[in-house]
Coordinates of C-alpha atoms in Angstrom, one line a residue:
M1 CA 0.0 0.0 0.0
K2 CA 1.1 3.6 -0.6
C3 CA 0.5 6.9 1.1
K4 CA 1.8 10.4 0.3
I5 CA 2.0 13.4 2.6
N6 CA 2.6 17.0 1.7
R7 CA 5.0 19.2 3.8
N8 CA 2.2 21.1 5.6
A9 CA 0.5 17.8 6.5
A10 CA 3.8 16.3 7.8
K11 CA 4.3 19.3 10.1
V12 CA 0.8 19.1 11.5
L13 CA 0.9 15.3 11.8
K14 CA 4.2 15.4 13.6
D15 CA 2.8 17.9 16.1
M16 CA -0.2 15.6 16.6
L17 CA 2.1 12.8 17.4
K18 CA 3.8 14.9 20.2
T19 CA 0.6 15.3 22.2
P20 CA -0.1 13.2 25.3
E21 CA -3.1 11.7 23.6
A22 CA -0.9 10.2 20.9
E23 CA 1.4 8.4 23.3
G24 CA 1.9 4.8 21.9
K25 CA -0.3 5.6 18.9
M26 CA 0.2 6.2 15.2
I27 CA -1.5 8.2 12.4
R28 CA -4.3 6.2 10.8
V29 CA -6.3 7.1 7.7
V30 CA -9.8 5.7 7.8
I31 CA -12.8 5.6 5.4
T32 CA -15.8 7.3 7.1
Q33 CA -18.1 6.5 4.2
N34 CA -17.6 4.0 1.5
H35 CA -19.6 4.5 -1.7
G36 CA -18.0 1.6 -3.6
N37 CA -16.0 3.6 -6.2
H38 CA -15.0 6.4 -3.7
G39 CA -14.7 7.1 -0.1
H40 CA -14.7 9.9 2.5
Y41 CA -11.5 9.9 4.5
A42 CA -10.5 11.0 8.0
I43 CA -7.4 11.0 10.2
T44 CA -7.3 9.4 13.6
L45 CA -4.7 8.3 16.2
D46 CA -4.7 4.5 16.7
T47 CA -2.6 1.4 17.4
P48 CA -1.9 -1.3 14.7
T49 CA -4.2 -4.3 14.3
E50 CA -3.7 -7.6 12.5
H51 CA -5.3 -6.1 9.3
D52 CA -3.0 -3.0 9.1
E53 CA 0.0 -2.2 7.0
V54 CA 2.4 0.3 8.5
V55 CA 3.2 2.5 5.5
A56 CA 6.4 4.5 5.6
T57 CA 6.2 7.9 3.9
D58 CA 8.9 10.2 2.5
K59 CA 8.2 12.6 5.3
D60 CA 9.4 10.1 8.1
I61 CA 5.9 9.5 9.3
E62 CA 4.4 6.0 9.4
V63 CA 0.7 5.7 8.6
L64 CA -1.6 2.8 9.4
L65 CA -3.8 1.6 6.5
D66 CA -6.3 -1.2 6.8
T67 CA -5.4 -3.7 4.0
R68 CA -9.0 -4.8 3.7
E69 CA -9.9 -1.3 2.3
P70 CA -8.6 -1.0 -1.3
L71 CA -9.7 2.7 -1.3
L72 CA -6.9 3.4 1.2
D73 CA -4.2 2.3 -1.2
G74 CA -2.7 5.4 -2.7
V75 CA -4.2 8.1 -0.4
W76 CA -2.6 11.5 -0.5
I77 CA -2.8 13.5 2.8
Q78 CA -2.5 17.3 2.3
F79 CA -2.9 20.1 4.7
F80 CA -3.8 23.6 3.6
Y81 CA -4.0 26.9 5.5
V82 CA -6.1 28.8 2.9
P83 CA -8.9 29.2 2.0
E84 CA -9.6 27.4 5.3
E85 CA -7.2 25.4 7.5
G86 CA -7.6 21.7 7.4
F87 CA -6.6 18.3 6.0
F88 CA -7.5 17.5 2.4
I89 CA -7.3 13.7 1.7
T90 CA -7.6 12.4 -1.8
N91 CA -7.0 9.1 -3.6
P92 CA -5.9 9.9 -7.2
S93 CA -6.6 6.3 -8.2
T94 CA -10.3 6.8 -7.5
G95 CA -10.6 10.3 -9.0
F96 CA -12.5 11.4 -5.9
L97 CA -11.6 14.2 -3.5
E98 CA -12.7 14.5 0.1
K99 CA -11.8 17.1 2.8

């Protein structure tokens, strides 16, 4: 499985991992709604399970992806400050964008 992260997202995710709530946890991308050919994504803090793949990124952040969810393979995590601050998670292989 693959996962890309832009520089802004890497900074925010690294800050998230420094919080007390993140102790012993990793970044996880989840599908909040699955519509078959596309999904709605979110970021959580979690621990690995038997169905997870720990995916290394080029930003030195490991991300948990559930191998049972094909829509997670190839996700791109971005963070933008304008027009409004927040994560923007896409999967170019599905052609669907979700914030």
